[in-house]
Amino acid sequence: MPRALVTGITGQDGSYLAEFLLDKGYDVYGLIRRSSVVTDQRIRHLIDRVELIDGDLLDQLSLIKAMRTARPDEVYNLAAQSFVPTSWGQPVLTGEFTALGVTKMLEAVRVADWPVRFYQASSSEMFGKVQEVPQTENTPFYPRSPYGVAKVYGHWITVNYRESYNLYACSGILFNHESPRRGLEFAPRKIARAVARIKLGKQMEIRLGNLDARRDWGFAGDYVRAMWMMLQQDAPDDYVIATGETHSVAEFCELAFRRVGIDNWRDYIVIDPALLRPAEVDLLIGDPTKAREKLGWQPEVSFEGLVNLMVDADLAMEAQS
Ligand code: NAP
Ligand code: G4F
């Protein structure tokens, strides 16, 4: 059976990827960092089928030990400090996790004495103040947050290890992807949950920042399939993974409220200046042509389908609690 090591297995993408790999017949190992509270909610349904290994991106030796325990054929490096606003509050920590953590994981892969394929979770945040519309693998980066800057480092160190050491290392430049498992602080989940709670009379309003920002939003389940596809090719390469559509935060709100039968959605929104960012990424829209042509990858969930499935899931969850 093929073996995979997933860092960030307790996160949104880690949970979908673990499910996907188990279905493909992989032995799945997940890196998990010590916490005083339980962090395995997203993978609890898989807990008997995955092997969890203690380790932290900050601790080089723990990553080498994780590699020796799992002896993976494929490593998916998903762990990061992934929330953009936190990266202004904790820029050094974000750099340690999201930038240097990649080098630590790559070093652990480099010293392995068996062949390993490596996936790095790069981000459309690297395009930031976009230099081209739509964004492709060749669009120059112009990050707008300490998180985006850290991801640019992670991207280039992955390319560098591929070229320096002939590693099979791929960087997936993934645009925003969401699901009912998304962290509550990210805009789409915050909106979906608040709409569900408003519908059920549990909340009166949603406090949001910039409603005009536009993102290329897809479904996380579709995006983890692309990660795996990248590592099945003859040669390593970098790919943009996106839907090719862009929508504003306001459009997300409108569709989410419409799903529960509320048309006067603006009456429920309070703009909170504290939620505006020091530097915003105004527009993201990816061109997934290379992924479609070389990997045969296409998203299966539409924007409206995504909004509906997130609102429906939060309605069901909120109705029970
Ligand atoms: P997420 O839900 O925030 O998950 C992040 C994961 O990283 C969690 O499992 C977290 O563990 C782990 N982690 C954080 N710091 C760590 C450390 N020092 N050592 C070990 N593990 C650590 O993120 P996601 O949405 O699944 O995204 C996965 C990856 O894709 C991230 O690298 C993100 O930056 C990148 N990305 C995401 C998107 C998107 O739209 N979702 C788009 C492009 C790129 P805990 O559970 O212990 O916190
Ligand atoms: O949902 P967001 O916090 O996601 P953001 O900043 O685009 O980052 C996500 O996608 C990246 C890929 O492009 C990943 F690399 C990253 O790890 C993360 O997964 O914010 C989306 C937009 C922003 O323009 C923000 O200003 O929504 C706007 N927004 C408006 N009100 C808000 C809010 N964002 C949040 N989080 N909370 C608000 O109340």
mmCIF file of C-alpha atoms and ligand atoms in Angstrom:
data_model
loop_
_atom_site.group_PDB
_atom_site.id
_atom_site.type_symbol
_atom_site.label_atom_id
_atom_site.label_comp_id
_atom_site.label_asym_id
_atom_site.label_seq_id
_atom_site.Cartn_x
_atom_site.Cartn_y
_atom_site.Cartn_z
ATOM 1 C CA MET A 1 0.000 0.000 0.000
ATOM 2 C CA PRO A 2 1.290 3.516 -0.701
ATOM 3 C CA ARG A 3 2.045 5.570 2.393
ATOM 4 C CA ALA A 4 1.373 9.278 2.916
ATOM 5 C CA LEU A 5 2.368 11.727 5.646
ATOM 6 C CA VAL A 6 0.072 14.735 5.996
ATOM 7 C CA THR A 7 1.108 17.760 8.063
ATOM 8 C CA GLY A 8 -1.890 19.854 9.122
ATOM 9 C CA ILE A 9 -4.111 16.768 9.168
ATOM 10 C CA THR A 10 -6.360 18.370 11.805
ATOM 11 C CA GLY A 11 -7.124 21.314 9.487
ATOM 12 C CA GLN A 12 -9.838 21.681 6.868
ATOM 13 C CA ASP A 13 -7.768 20.384 3.955
ATOM 14 C CA GLY A 14 -5.958 17.747 6.016
ATOM 15 C CA SER A 15 -9.261 16.124 6.941
ATOM 16 C CA TYR A 16 -10.539 15.965 3.347
ATOM 17 C CA LEU A 17 -7.165 14.787 2.061
ATOM 18 C CA ALA A 18 -6.953 12.026 4.686
ATOM 19 C CA GLU A 19 -10.410 10.782 3.631
ATOM 20 C CA PHE A 20 -9.422 10.911 -0.021
ATOM 21 C CA LEU A 21 -6.155 9.016 0.499
ATOM 22 C CA LEU A 22 -7.792 6.356 2.694
ATOM 23 C CA ASP A 23 -10.362 5.772 -0.058
ATOM 24 C CA LYS A 24 -7.461 5.295 -2.485
ATOM 25 C CA GLY A 25 -5.996 2.600 -0.243
ATOM 26 C CA TYR A 26 -3.148 4.609 1.328
ATOM 27 C CA ASP A 27 -1.733 4.112 4.790
ATOM 28 C CA VAL A 28 -2.215 7.624 6.166
ATOM 29 C CA TYR A 29 0.010 9.207 8.818
ATOM 30 C CA GLY A 30 -0.729 12.644 10.229
ATOM 31 C CA LEU A 31 1.526 15.070 12.066
ATOM 32 C CA ILE A 32 -0.218 16.509 15.122
ATOM 33 C CA ARG A 33 1.130 19.106 17.541
ATOM 34 C CA ARG A 34 0.636 18.937 21.267
ATOM 35 C CA SER A 35 -2.249 20.991 22.616
ATOM 36 C CA SER A 36 -3.972 21.207 25.998
ATOM 37 C CA VAL A 37 -7.318 20.908 24.212
ATOM 38 C CA VAL A 38 -8.523 18.311 21.718
ATOM 39 C CA THR A 39 -7.883 19.366 18.119
ATOM 40 C CA ASP A 40 -8.995 16.265 16.231
ATOM 41 C CA GLN A 41 -12.662 17.238 15.665
ATOM 42 C CA ARG A 42 -12.317 17.235 11.888
ATOM 43 C CA ILE A 43 -10.734 13.777 11.759
ATOM 44 C CA ARG A 44 -12.524 12.071 14.649
ATOM 45 C CA HIS A 45 -14.475 9.894 12.207
ATOM 46 C CA LEU A 46 -11.136 8.673 10.794
ATOM 47 C CA ILE A 47 -9.292 8.230 14.056
ATOM 48 C CA ASP A 48 -9.129 4.423 13.872
ATOM 49 C CA ARG A 49 -7.863 4.539 10.299
ATOM 50 C CA VAL A 50 -5.036 7.090 10.506
ATOM 51 C CA GLU A 51 -1.805 6.999 12.502
ATOM 52 C CA LEU A 52 -1.069 10.260 14.321
ATOM 53 C CA ILE A 53 2.535 11.228 15.020
ATOM 54 C CA ASP A 54 3.515 13.973 17.473
ATOM 55 C CA GLY A 55 5.519 16.764 15.914
ATOM 56 C CA ASP A 56 5.668 20.467 15.218
ATOM 57 C CA LEU A 57 6.805 22.442 12.205
ATOM 58 C CA LEU A 58 9.038 24.426 14.553
ATOM 59 C CA ASP A 59 10.941 21.353 15.658
ATOM 60 C CA GLN A 60 13.249 19.957 12.984
ATOM 61 C CA LEU A 61 14.028 16.694 14.767
ATOM 62 C CA SER A 62 10.338 15.906 15.276
ATOM 63 C CA LEU A 63 9.838 16.150 11.517
ATOM 64 C CA ILE A 64 12.768 13.835 10.804
ATOM 65 C CA LYS A 65 11.389 11.364 13.356
ATOM 66 C CA ALA A 66 7.932 11.596 11.775
ATOM 67 C CA MET A 67 9.468 10.747 8.411
ATOM 68 C CA ARG A 68 11.269 7.736 9.896
ATOM 69 C CA THR A 69 8.074 6.487 11.568
ATOM 70 C CA ALA A 70 5.822 6.915 8.558
ATOM 71 C CA ARG A 71 8.352 6.137 5.801
ATOM 72 C CA PRO A 72 5.985 7.866 3.372
ATOM 73 C CA ASP A 73 6.023 7.713 -0.403
ATOM 74 C CA GLU A 74 4.242 11.067 -0.439
ATOM 75 C CA VAL A 75 4.374 14.048 1.924
ATOM 76 C CA TYR A 76 1.619 16.685 1.872
ATOM 77 C CA ASN A 77 2.809 19.788 3.724
ATOM 78 C CA LEU A 78 -0.445 21.503 4.676
ATOM 79 C CA ALA A 79 0.448 22.788 8.154
ATOM 80 C CA ALA A 80 0.683 26.556 8.476
ATOM 81 C CA GLN A 81 -0.571 29.592 10.341
ATOM 82 C CA SER A 82 -3.244 30.118 7.676
ATOM 83 C CA PHE A 83 -5.392 33.052 8.854
ATOM 84 C CA VAL A 84 -4.330 36.241 7.070
ATOM 85 C CA PRO A 85 -5.336 38.839 9.763
ATOM 86 C CA THR A 86 -3.365 36.928 12.435
ATOM 87 C CA SER A 87 -0.275 37.339 10.297
ATOM 88 C CA TRP A 88 -0.183 41.085 11.013
ATOM 89 C CA GLY A 89 -0.580 40.448 14.747
ATOM 90 C CA GLN A 90 1.990 37.635 14.812
ATOM 91 C CA PRO A 91 4.252 38.205 11.787
ATOM 92 C CA VAL A 92 7.294 36.458 13.281
ATOM 93 C CA LEU A 93 5.357 33.349 14.285
ATOM 94 C CA THR A 94 3.709 33.290 10.857
ATOM 95 C CA GLY A 95 7.144 33.406 9.254
ATOM 96 C CA GLU A 96 8.412 30.602 11.494
ATOM 97 C CA PHE A 97 5.453 28.302 10.711
ATOM 98 C CA THR A 98 4.458 29.230 7.203
ATOM 99 C CA ALA A 99 7.859 30.076 5.696
ATOM 100 C CA LEU A 100 10.705 28.378 7.602
ATOM 101 C CA GLY A 101 8.467 25.418 8.496
ATOM 102 C CA VAL A 102 8.528 24.508 4.800
ATOM 103 C CA THR A 103 12.324 24.385 4.778
ATOM 104 C CA LYS A 104 12.298 22.201 7.886
ATOM 105 C CA MET A 105 9.890 19.768 6.221
ATOM 106 C CA LEU A 106 11.912 19.814 2.997
ATOM 107 C CA GLU A 107 15.105 19.070 4.954
ATOM 108 C CA ALA A 108 13.371 16.109 6.602
ATOM 109 C CA VAL A 109 12.435 14.867 3.125
ATOM 110 C CA ARG A 110 15.902 15.535 1.701
ATOM 111 C CA VAL A 111 17.685 13.391 4.285
ATOM 112 C CA ALA A 112 15.322 10.441 3.782
ATOM 113 C CA ASP A 113 17.099 7.507 2.138
ATOM 114 C CA TRP A 114 14.091 6.440 0.053
ATOM 115 C CA PRO A 115 12.241 8.271 -2.749
ATOM 116 C CA VAL A 116 9.638 10.748 -1.490
ATOM 117 C CA ARG A 117 7.237 13.002 -3.393
ATOM 118 C CA PHE A 118 6.505 16.349 -1.721
ATOM 119 C CA TYR A 119 3.490 18.657 -2.010
ATOM 120 C CA GLN A 120 3.628 22.257 -0.730
ATOM 121 C CA ALA A 121 0.411 24.147 0.046
ATOM 122 C CA SER A 122 1.061 27.436 -1.719
ATOM 123 C CA SER A 123 -1.580 30.127 -1.968
ATOM 124 C CA SER A 124 -3.231 32.655 -4.261
ATOM 125 C CA GLU A 125 -2.453 35.184 -1.495
ATOM 126 C CA MET A 126 1.007 35.273 -3.124
ATOM 127 C CA PHE A 127 -0.552 37.198 -6.056
ATOM 128 C CA GLY A 128 -1.865 39.860 -3.633
ATOM 129 C CA LYS A 129 -1.966 43.134 -5.561
ATOM 130 C CA VAL A 130 -2.482 41.257 -8.779
ATOM 131 C CA GLN A 131 -0.131 41.993 -11.648
ATOM 132 C CA GLU A 132 -2.283 40.160 -14.195
ATOM 133 C CA VAL A 133 -5.923 39.017 -14.580
ATOM 134 C CA PRO A 134 -6.542 36.091 -14.428
ATOM 135 C CA GLN A 135 -3.568 34.757 -12.452
ATOM 136 C CA THR A 136 -1.540 31.877 -13.886
ATOM 137 C CA GLU A 137 1.569 29.933 -12.829
ATOM 138 C CA ASN A 138 3.633 32.687 -14.506
ATOM 139 C CA THR A 139 1.985 35.733 -12.922
ATOM 140 C CA PRO A 140 4.510 37.648 -10.763
ATOM 141 C CA PHE A 141 3.849 37.606 -7.025
ATOM 142 C CA TYR A 142 3.023 40.772 -5.031
ATOM 143 C CA PRO A 143 1.974 39.594 -1.557
ATOM 144 C CA ARG A 144 -0.013 41.978 0.658
ATOM 145 C CA SER A 145 0.284 40.396 4.111
ATOM 146 C CA PRO A 146 2.980 38.756 6.235
ATOM 147 C CA TYR A 147 1.119 35.504 5.480
ATOM 148 C CA GLY A 148 1.398 36.104 1.729
ATOM 149 C CA VAL A 149 5.090 36.960 2.071
ATOM 150 C CA ALA A 150 5.691 33.756 4.062
ATOM 151 C CA LYS A 151 3.892 31.709 1.402
ATOM 152 C CA VAL A 152 6.086 33.230 -1.326
ATOM 153 C CA TYR A 153 9.117 32.004 0.621
ATOM 154 C CA GLY A 154 7.534 28.541 0.990
ATOM 155 C CA HIS A 155 6.826 28.441 -2.734
ATOM 156 C CA TRP A 156 10.336 29.408 -3.820
ATOM 157 C CA ILE A 157 12.119 27.158 -1.332
ATOM 158 C CA THR A 158 10.080 24.257 -2.729
ATOM 159 C CA VAL A 159 11.120 25.172 -6.283
ATOM 160 C CA ASN A 160 14.694 25.593 -5.081
ATOM 161 C CA TYR A 161 14.849 22.154 -3.432
ATOM 162 C CA ARG A 162 13.434 20.621 -6.608
ATOM 163 C CA GLU A 163 16.146 22.280 -8.677
ATOM 164 C CA SER A 164 19.004 21.917 -6.154
ATOM 165 C CA TYR A 165 18.446 18.331 -5.045
ATOM 166 C CA ASN A 166 16.324 16.911 -7.837
ATOM 167 C CA LEU A 167 13.499 16.317 -5.340
ATOM 168 C CA TYR A 168 10.070 15.445 -6.629
ATOM 169 C CA ALA A 169 8.548 18.607 -5.119
ATOM 170 C CA CYS A 170 5.373 20.333 -6.329
ATOM 171 C CA SER A 171 3.795 23.595 -5.300
ATOM 172 C CA GLY A 172 0.032 23.850 -5.607
ATOM 173 C CA ILE A 173 -1.059 27.491 -5.877
ATOM 174 C CA LEU A 174 -4.531 27.016 -4.510
ATOM 175 C CA PHE A 175 -7.180 29.728 -4.580
ATOM 176 C CA ASN A 176 -9.655 30.043 -1.686
ATOM 177 C CA HIS A 177 -11.473 26.811 -0.956
ATOM 178 C CA GLU A 178 -14.150 26.327 1.632
ATOM 179 C CA SER A 179 -16.417 23.742 3.209
ATOM 180 C CA PRO A 180 -18.528 23.118 6.294
ATOM 181 C CA ARG A 181 -15.204 22.215 7.994
ATOM 182 C CA ARG A 182 -13.687 25.656 7.381
ATOM 183 C CA GLY A 183 -12.466 27.558 10.475
ATOM 184 C CA LEU A 184 -15.163 29.853 11.890
ATOM 185 C CA GLU A 185 -13.015 32.982 11.415
ATOM 186 C CA PHE A 186 -12.795 32.813 7.597
ATOM 187 C CA ALA A 187 -15.355 34.973 5.753
ATOM 188 C CA PRO A 188 -17.423 32.257 3.987
ATOM 189 C CA ARG A 189 -17.845 30.096 7.098
ATOM 190 C CA LYS A 190 -18.471 33.131 9.287
ATOM 191 C CA ILE A 191 -21.240 34.204 6.887
ATOM 192 C CA ALA A 192 -22.746 30.712 6.446
ATOM 193 C CA ARG A 193 -22.912 30.114 10.194
ATOM 194 C CA ALA A 194 -24.277 33.581 10.962
ATOM 195 C CA VAL A 195 -26.984 33.224 8.283
ATOM 196 C CA ALA A 196 -28.032 29.894 9.796
ATOM 197 C CA ARG A 197 -28.149 31.407 13.275
ATOM 198 C CA ILE A 198 -30.100 34.455 12.059
ATOM 199 C CA LYS A 199 -32.618 32.182 10.358
ATOM 200 C CA LEU A 200 -33.044 30.254 13.625
ATOM 201 C CA GLY A 201 -33.382 33.457 15.681
ATOM 202 C CA LYS A 202 -30.096 32.847 17.534
ATOM 203 C CA GLN A 203 -28.233 35.911 16.178
ATOM 204 C CA MET A 204 -29.332 39.377 14.999
ATOM 205 C CA GLU A 205 -26.554 40.600 12.705
ATOM 206 C CA ILE A 206 -23.198 39.808 11.070
ATOM 207 C CA ARG A 207 -20.216 42.086 11.581
ATOM 208 C CA LEU A 208 -18.013 42.104 8.487
ATOM 209 C CA GLY A 209 -15.162 44.102 6.948
ATOM 210 C CA ASN A 210 -14.694 44.666 3.214
ATOM 211 C CA LEU A 211 -17.721 43.426 1.257
ATOM 212 C CA ASP A 212 -16.183 44.395 -2.104
ATOM 213 C CA ALA A 213 -13.190 42.034 -1.992
ATOM 214 C CA ARG A 214 -13.453 39.397 -4.701
ATOM 215 C CA ARG A 215 -12.248 35.818 -4.438
ATOM 216 C CA ASP A 216 -12.159 32.715 -6.625
ATOM 217 C CA TRP A 217 -13.948 30.329 -4.265
ATOM 218 C CA GLY A 218 -14.083 26.543 -4.683
ATOM 219 C CA PHE A 219 -14.926 23.480 -2.593
ATOM 220 C CA ALA A 220 -12.118 21.981 -0.468
ATOM 221 C CA GLY A 221 -13.057 18.404 -1.436
ATOM 222 C CA ASP A 222 -12.318 19.218 -5.096
ATOM 223 C CA TYR A 223 -9.002 20.875 -4.221
ATOM 224 C CA VAL A 224 -7.451 17.990 -2.241
ATOM 225 C CA ARG A 225 -7.999 15.778 -5.307
ATOM 226 C CA ALA A 226 -5.774 18.193 -7.255
ATOM 227 C CA MET A 227 -3.010 17.870 -4.611
ATOM 228 C CA TRP A 228 -2.928 14.117 -5.079
ATOM 229 C CA MET A 229 -3.037 14.398 -8.885
ATOM 230 C CA MET A 230 0.065 16.633 -8.842
ATOM 231 C CA LEU A 231 2.073 13.901 -7.131
ATOM 232 C CA GLN A 232 1.010 11.222 -9.650
ATOM 233 C CA GLN A 233 2.671 12.880 -12.687
ATOM 234 C CA ASP A 234 5.923 11.750 -14.339
ATOM 235 C CA ALA A 235 7.674 15.011 -13.400
ATOM 236 C CA PRO A 236 7.134 17.514 -10.590
ATOM 237 C CA ASP A 237 5.652 20.908 -11.458
ATOM 238 C CA ASP A 238 3.629 23.806 -10.053
ATOM 239 C CA TYR A 239 -0.075 24.314 -10.727
ATOM 240 C CA VAL A 240 -2.753 26.953 -10.185
ATOM 241 C CA ILE A 241 -5.902 25.353 -8.779
ATOM 242 C CA ALA A 242 -8.958 27.585 -9.136
ATOM 243 C CA THR A 243 -12.459 27.699 -10.597
ATOM 244 C CA GLY A 244 -11.829 30.594 -13.019
ATOM 245 C CA GLU A 245 -14.742 32.590 -11.519
ATOM 246 C CA THR A 246 -14.632 35.496 -9.103
ATOM 247 C CA HIS A 247 -17.316 36.705 -6.681
ATOM 248 C CA SER A 248 -17.463 39.413 -4.034
ATOM 249 C CA VAL A 249 -18.020 38.919 -0.314
ATOM 250 C CA ALA A 250 -21.328 40.767 -0.851
ATOM 251 C CA GLU A 251 -22.398 38.179 -3.450
ATOM 252 C CA PHE A 252 -21.547 35.400 -1.008
ATOM 253 C CA CYS A 253 -23.778 37.088 1.594
ATOM 254 C CA GLU A 254 -26.624 37.597 -0.881
ATOM 255 C CA LEU A 255 -26.656 33.950 -1.967
ATOM 256 C CA ALA A 256 -26.309 32.672 1.606
ATOM 257 C CA PHE A 257 -29.285 34.723 2.813
ATOM 258 C CA ARG A 258 -31.286 33.770 -0.271
ATOM 259 C CA ARG A 259 -30.760 30.105 0.630
ATOM 260 C CA VAL A 260 -32.740 30.640 3.832
ATOM 261 C CA GLY A 261 -35.391 32.811 2.167
ATOM 262 C CA ILE A 262 -34.130 36.247 3.280
ATOM 263 C CA ASP A 263 -33.950 38.911 0.516
ATOM 264 C CA ASN A 264 -33.239 42.078 2.552
ATOM 265 C CA TRP A 265 -29.805 40.714 3.491
ATOM 266 C CA ARG A 266 -28.083 44.096 3.784
ATOM 267 C CA ASP A 267 -30.286 44.900 6.802
ATOM 268 C CA TYR A 268 -28.416 42.207 8.728
ATOM 269 C CA ILE A 269 -24.863 43.388 7.895
ATOM 270 C CA VAL A 270 -22.888 45.741 10.132
ATOM 271 C CA ILE A 271 -19.631 47.015 8.669
ATOM 272 C CA ASP A 272 -16.971 46.915 11.377
ATOM 273 C CA PRO A 273 -13.875 49.023 10.531
ATOM 274 C CA ALA A 274 -11.839 46.811 12.911
ATOM 275 C CA LEU A 275 -12.247 43.987 10.379
ATOM 276 C CA LEU A 276 -10.691 45.949 7.510
ATOM 277 C CA ARG A 277 -7.124 44.850 6.728
ATOM 278 C CA PRO A 278 -4.012 47.066 6.694
ATOM 279 C CA ALA A 279 -3.488 46.010 3.068
ATOM 280 C CA GLU A 280 -6.231 44.192 1.149
ATOM 281 C CA VAL A 281 -6.179 41.710 -1.707
ATOM 282 C CA ASP A 282 -8.968 43.203 -3.817
ATOM 283 C CA LEU A 283 -9.360 40.675 -6.608
ATOM 284 C CA LEU A 284 -8.368 37.063 -7.130
ATOM 285 C CA ILE A 285 -9.302 34.981 -10.140
ATOM 286 C CA GLY A 286 -7.240 31.998 -11.214
ATOM 287 C CA ASP A 287 -6.701 30.428 -14.598
ATOM 288 C CA PRO A 288 -6.749 26.644 -14.058
ATOM 289 C CA THR A 289 -5.970 25.781 -17.708
ATOM 290 C CA LYS A 290 -2.684 24.012 -16.920
ATOM 291 C CA ALA A 291 -4.289 21.853 -14.214
ATOM 292 C CA ARG A 292 -7.153 20.976 -16.551
ATOM 293 C CA GLU A 293 -4.911 20.104 -19.494
ATOM 294 C CA LYS A 294 -2.037 18.340 -17.678
ATOM 295 C CA LEU A 295 -3.750 16.825 -14.629
ATOM 296 C CA GLY A 296 -7.251 16.414 -16.040
ATOM 297 C CA TRP A 297 -8.509 18.288 -12.945
ATOM 298 C CA GLN A 298 -11.800 20.187 -12.876
ATOM 299 C CA PRO A 299 -13.868 21.440 -9.946
ATOM 300 C CA GLU A 300 -17.200 19.693 -9.474
ATOM 301 C CA VAL A 301 -18.928 22.107 -7.071
ATOM 302 C CA SER A 302 -20.148 25.495 -8.392
ATOM 303 C CA PHE A 303 -20.069 28.750 -6.429
ATOM 304 C CA GLU A 304 -23.788 28.607 -5.698
ATOM 305 C CA GLY A 305 -23.503 24.898 -4.843
ATOM 306 C CA LEU A 306 -20.729 25.746 -2.372
ATOM 307 C CA VAL A 307 -22.721 28.514 -0.670
ATOM 308 C CA ASN A 308 -25.769 26.250 -0.420
ATOM 309 C CA LEU A 309 -23.901 23.273 0.997
ATOM 310 C CA MET A 310 -22.196 25.463 3.619
ATOM 311 C CA VAL A 311 -25.423 27.167 4.713
ATOM 312 C CA ASP A 312 -27.301 23.853 4.784
ATOM 313 C CA ALA A 313 -24.597 22.247 6.928
ATOM 314 C CA ASP A 314 -24.561 25.138 9.397
ATOM 315 C CA LEU A 315 -28.362 25.155 9.565
ATOM 316 C CA ALA A 316 -28.349 21.454 10.433
ATOM 317 C CA MET A 317 -25.601 21.941 13.031
ATOM 318 C CA GLU A 318 -27.185 25.019 14.621
ATOM 319 C CA ALA A 319 -30.614 23.405 14.743
ATOM 320 C CA GLN A 320 -29.144 20.625 16.903
ATOM 321 C CA SER A 321 -27.181 22.757 19.379
HETATM 322 P P1 NAP B 1 -6.215 25.199 8.550
HETATM 323 O O1 NAP B 1 -7.605 24.636 8.622
HETATM 324 O O2 NAP B 1 -5.915 26.476 9.252
HETATM 325 O O3 NAP B 1 -5.212 24.059 9.075
HETATM 326 C C1 NAP B 1 -3.892 24.360 9.406
HETATM 327 C C2 NAP B 1 -3.252 23.113 9.985
HETATM 328 O O4 NAP B 1 -1.880 23.395 10.292
HETATM 329 C C3 NAP B 1 -3.887 22.617 11.292
HETATM 330 O O5 NAP B 1 -3.921 21.205 11.274
HETATM 331 C C4 NAP B 1 -2.903 23.096 12.354
HETATM 332 O O6 NAP B 1 -2.910 22.328 13.528
HETATM 333 C C5 NAP B 1 -1.596 22.885 11.598
HETATM 334 N N1 NAP B 1 -0.465 23.631 12.177
HETATM 335 C C6 NAP B 1 -0.361 24.950 12.355
HETATM 336 N N2 NAP B 1 0.824 25.257 12.886
HETATM 337 C C7 NAP B 1 1.496 24.094 13.061
HETATM 338 C C8 NAP B 1 2.764 23.741 13.577
HETATM 339 N N3 NAP B 1 3.604 24.673 14.056
HETATM 340 N N4 NAP B 1 3.128 22.443 13.596
HETATM 341 C C9 NAP B 1 2.302 21.490 13.130
HETATM 342 N N5 NAP B 1 1.071 21.755 12.631
HETATM 343 C C10 NAP B 1 0.680 23.039 12.608
HETATM 344 O O7 NAP B 1 -5.788 25.403 7.025
HETATM 345 P P2 NAP B 1 -6.414 24.783 5.665
HETATM 346 O O8 NAP B 1 -7.488 25.696 5.187
HETATM 347 O O9 NAP B 1 -6.684 23.357 5.878
HETATM 348 O O10 NAP B 1 -5.197 24.992 4.664
HETATM 349 C C11 NAP B 1 -4.180 23.996 4.528
HETATM 350 C C12 NAP B 1 -2.934 24.642 3.920
HETATM 351 O O11 NAP B 1 -3.264 25.210 2.658
HETATM 352 C C13 NAP B 1 -2.340 25.787 4.734
HETATM 353 O O12 NAP B 1 -0.941 25.754 4.548
HETATM 354 C C14 NAP B 1 -2.919 27.037 4.087
HETATM 355 O O13 NAP B 1 -2.073 28.143 4.310
HETATM 356 C C15 NAP B 1 -2.932 26.595 2.643
HETATM 357 N N6 NAP B 1 -3.930 27.217 1.773
HETATM 358 C C16 NAP B 1 -5.241 27.205 2.136
HETATM 359 C C17 NAP B 1 -6.177 27.746 1.283
HETATM 360 C C18 NAP B 1 -7.650 27.732 1.626
HETATM 361 O O14 NAP B 1 -8.414 28.480 0.979
HETATM 362 N N7 NAP B 1 -8.089 26.905 2.581
HETATM 363 C C19 NAP B 1 -5.784 28.298 0.050
HETATM 364 C C20 NAP B 1 -4.430 28.265 -0.282
HETATM 365 C C21 NAP B 1 -3.512 27.707 0.578
HETATM 366 P P3 NAP B 1 -3.890 22.661 14.776
HETATM 367 O O15 NAP B 1 -5.167 21.916 14.498
HETATM 368 O O16 NAP B 1 -3.133 22.113 15.930
HETATM 369 O O17 NAP B 1 -4.079 24.150 14.813
HETATM 370 O O1 G4F B 2 -12.033 34.295 4.197
HETATM 371 P P1 G4F B 2 -10.844 35.151 4.345
HETATM 372 O O2 G4F B 2 -10.338 35.420 5.714
HETATM 373 O O3 G4F B 2 -9.740 34.511 3.397
HETATM 374 P P2 G4F B 2 -8.388 35.098 2.734
HETATM 375 O O4 G4F B 2 -7.852 36.245 3.489
HETATM 376 O O5 G4F B 2 -8.673 35.316 1.287
HETATM 377 O O6 G4F B 2 -7.378 33.889 2.939
HETATM 378 C C1 G4F B 2 -7.766 32.528 2.712
HETATM 379 O O7 G4F B 2 -7.510 32.190 1.371
HETATM 380 C C2 G4F B 2 -6.121 32.211 0.998
HETATM 381 C C3 G4F B 2 -6.049 31.846 -0.486
HETATM 382 O O8 G4F B 2 -6.227 33.010 -1.260
HETATM 383 C C4 G4F B 2 -5.370 31.224 1.859
HETATM 384 F F1 G4F B 2 -4.068 31.164 1.480
HETATM 385 C C5 G4F B 2 -5.488 31.638 3.312
HETATM 386 O O9 G4F B 2 -4.824 30.668 4.124
HETATM 387 C C6 G4F B 2 -6.969 31.658 3.680
HETATM 388 O O10 G4F B 2 -7.444 30.333 3.614
HETATM 389 O O11 G4F B 2 -11.134 36.585 3.673
HETATM 390 C C7 G4F B 2 -11.662 36.700 2.371
HETATM 391 C C8 G4F B 2 -12.052 38.152 2.113
HETATM 392 C C9 G4F B 2 -10.955 39.158 2.459
HETATM 393 O O12 G4F B 2 -10.831 40.078 1.408
HETATM 394 C C10 G4F B 2 -11.478 39.871 3.697
HETATM 395 O O13 G4F B 2 -11.063 41.225 3.805
HETATM 396 O O14 G4F B 2 -13.164 38.477 2.937
HETATM 397 C C11 G4F B 2 -12.977 39.778 3.459
HETATM 398 N N1 G4F B 2 -13.750 39.901 4.687
HETATM 399 C C12 G4F B 2 -14.768 40.792 4.875
HETATM 400 N N2 G4F B 2 -15.245 40.670 6.117
HETATM 401 C C13 G4F B 2 -13.586 39.199 5.811
HETATM 402 C C14 G4F B 2 -14.534 39.678 6.727
HETATM 403 N N3 G4F B 2 -12.733 38.206 6.132
HETATM 404 C C15 G4F B 2 -12.824 37.672 7.373
HETATM 405 N N4 G4F B 2 -11.995 36.649 7.699
HETATM 406 N N5 G4F B 2 -13.719 38.117 8.300
HETATM 407 C C16 G4F B 2 -14.594 39.118 8.027
HETATM 408 O O15 G4F B 2 -15.399 39.511 8.877
#
